[in-house]
Every structure is written in structure tokens, then in C-alpha cells.
């Protein structure tokens, strides 16, 4: 998606996971166990309509253009994500998110696939809405 915000603004929103519970309705809590200029290790607690789980990732970052999410713990067999932020001059930036995942068991997949499908499908929009709020702009309708 193309947004009227800088790469730095969007990168900071994504990287600063401590703020997720303020604007991601499914995020019940966050624990950051390590943060350096190159990496962030964190655990997100998910509560989506009473369905609770967590995901822990080790994120490698190149500020303000790229953030890679590597799976540490949670209900997945495999999880990998890439955020990319491309500057578009004075027009803002392009925000891209690619996520690949598979669940650890079929029973877990049956319950959590719709939840994570919804989260992934709406994630970029939630960050854009938060950037708009912080900038004092009205979200596009």
C-alpha cells in the first residue's frame, strides 16, 4: 500500500511493538526481551474473540527500510515475515508485508487459521490507520 507517511514513521510503528495493544484489537500484550539496533526479540499475546495464543519472534532490522520476522515460539511449524518500506520522495512511502506460515498441528490449524488469516489480512491497514491518527489525519474511507 502507498501511504502519505515516511518510511521512518511506518518503520517505527511496526518496530515499536510495545504500542501494539493500543491499536491492534487482537493484541492482548507484548513482552520485549531484547532490543538492539539490529534486532528485537519479543512475544505478542493474541486474544481474538476469546481465542488465546502467542507468537514470539526475533526480528532483524535495517532501519528504516526492512524488518524480517523469524519464528521463535508459538503455534506454528514455520513462520516468516518481511516488512519493506520504500520511500516515494515527497509522496510518502510504499509499505509491503509478506508472511508465510504453517501451523504445528491440524487441530491447531483448524482453530487458528481463520484468526491468523484475519490478522494478516488487516495488519497493514491497522498500521496505516494508526499512522493517520498520530499525524492527525482522518483515515481514508
PDB file of N, CA and C in Angstrom, residues 9 19 26 30 35 38 85 101 120 125 128 138:
ATOM      1  N   UNK A   9       8.511   6.827   9.810  1.00  0.00           N
ATOM      2  CA  UNK A   9       7.287   6.767  10.609  1.00  0.00           C
ATOM      3  C   UNK A   9       6.709   5.363  10.611  1.00  0.00           C
ATOM      4  N   UNK A  19       3.655  -0.742  21.629  1.00  0.00           N
ATOM      5  CA  UNK A  19       2.446   0.046  21.422  1.00  0.00           C
ATOM      6  C   UNK A  19       1.315  -0.730  20.756  1.00  0.00           C
ATOM      7  N   UNK A  26      -6.588  -7.297  18.572  1.00  0.00           N
ATOM      8  CA  UNK A  26      -6.325  -8.685  18.939  1.00  0.00           C
ATOM      9  C   UNK A  26      -5.099  -8.848  19.820  1.00  0.00           C
ATOM     10  N   UNK A  30       2.376  -7.432  25.117  1.00  0.00           N
ATOM     11  CA  UNK A  30       3.674  -7.565  24.450  1.00  0.00           C
ATOM     12  C   UNK A  30       4.760  -7.598  25.508  1.00  0.00           C
ATOM     13  N   UNK A  35      16.344  -5.745  22.730  1.00  0.00           N
ATOM     14  CA  UNK A  35      16.296  -4.784  21.633  1.00  0.00           C
ATOM     15  C   UNK A  35      17.685  -4.198  21.452  1.00  0.00           C
ATOM     16  N   UNK A  38      20.092  -3.732  15.745  1.00  0.00           N
ATOM     17  CA  UNK A  38      19.941  -4.718  14.676  1.00  0.00           C
ATOM     18  C   UNK A  38      18.792  -5.697  14.885  1.00  0.00           C
ATOM     19  N   UNK A  85       9.759  -1.063   3.430  1.00  0.00           N
ATOM     20  CA  UNK A  85       9.325   0.326   3.361  1.00  0.00           C
ATOM     21  C   UNK A  85      10.172   1.022   2.297  1.00  0.00           C
ATOM     22  N   UNK A 101       3.396 -18.883   6.724  1.00  0.00           N
ATOM     23  CA  UNK A 101       3.327 -19.659   7.952  1.00  0.00           C
ATOM     24  C   UNK A 101       2.564 -20.952   7.727  1.00  0.00           C
ATOM     25  N   UNK A 120      -3.515 -11.186   9.507  1.00  0.00           N
ATOM     26  CA  UNK A 120      -2.583 -10.867   8.426  1.00  0.00           C
ATOM     27  C   UNK A 120      -3.261  -9.991   7.365  1.00  0.00           C
ATOM     28  N   UNK A 125      -3.405  -2.367   7.123  1.00  0.00           N
ATOM     29  CA  UNK A 125      -4.422  -1.325   7.296  1.00  0.00           C
ATOM     30  C   UNK A 125      -4.414  -0.764   8.715  1.00  0.00           C
ATOM     31  N   UNK A 128      -1.512   1.646   9.055  1.00  0.00           N
ATOM     32  CA  UNK A 128      -1.784   2.884   8.319  1.00  0.00           C
ATOM     33  C   UNK A 128      -2.772   3.744   9.101  1.00  0.00           C
ATOM     34  N   UNK A 138      -7.392  12.133   8.968  1.00  0.00           N
ATOM     35  CA  UNK A 138      -8.549  11.232   9.008  1.00  0.00           C
ATOM     36  C   UNK A 138      -8.246  10.007   8.181  1.00  0.00           C
TER      37      UNK A 138
END
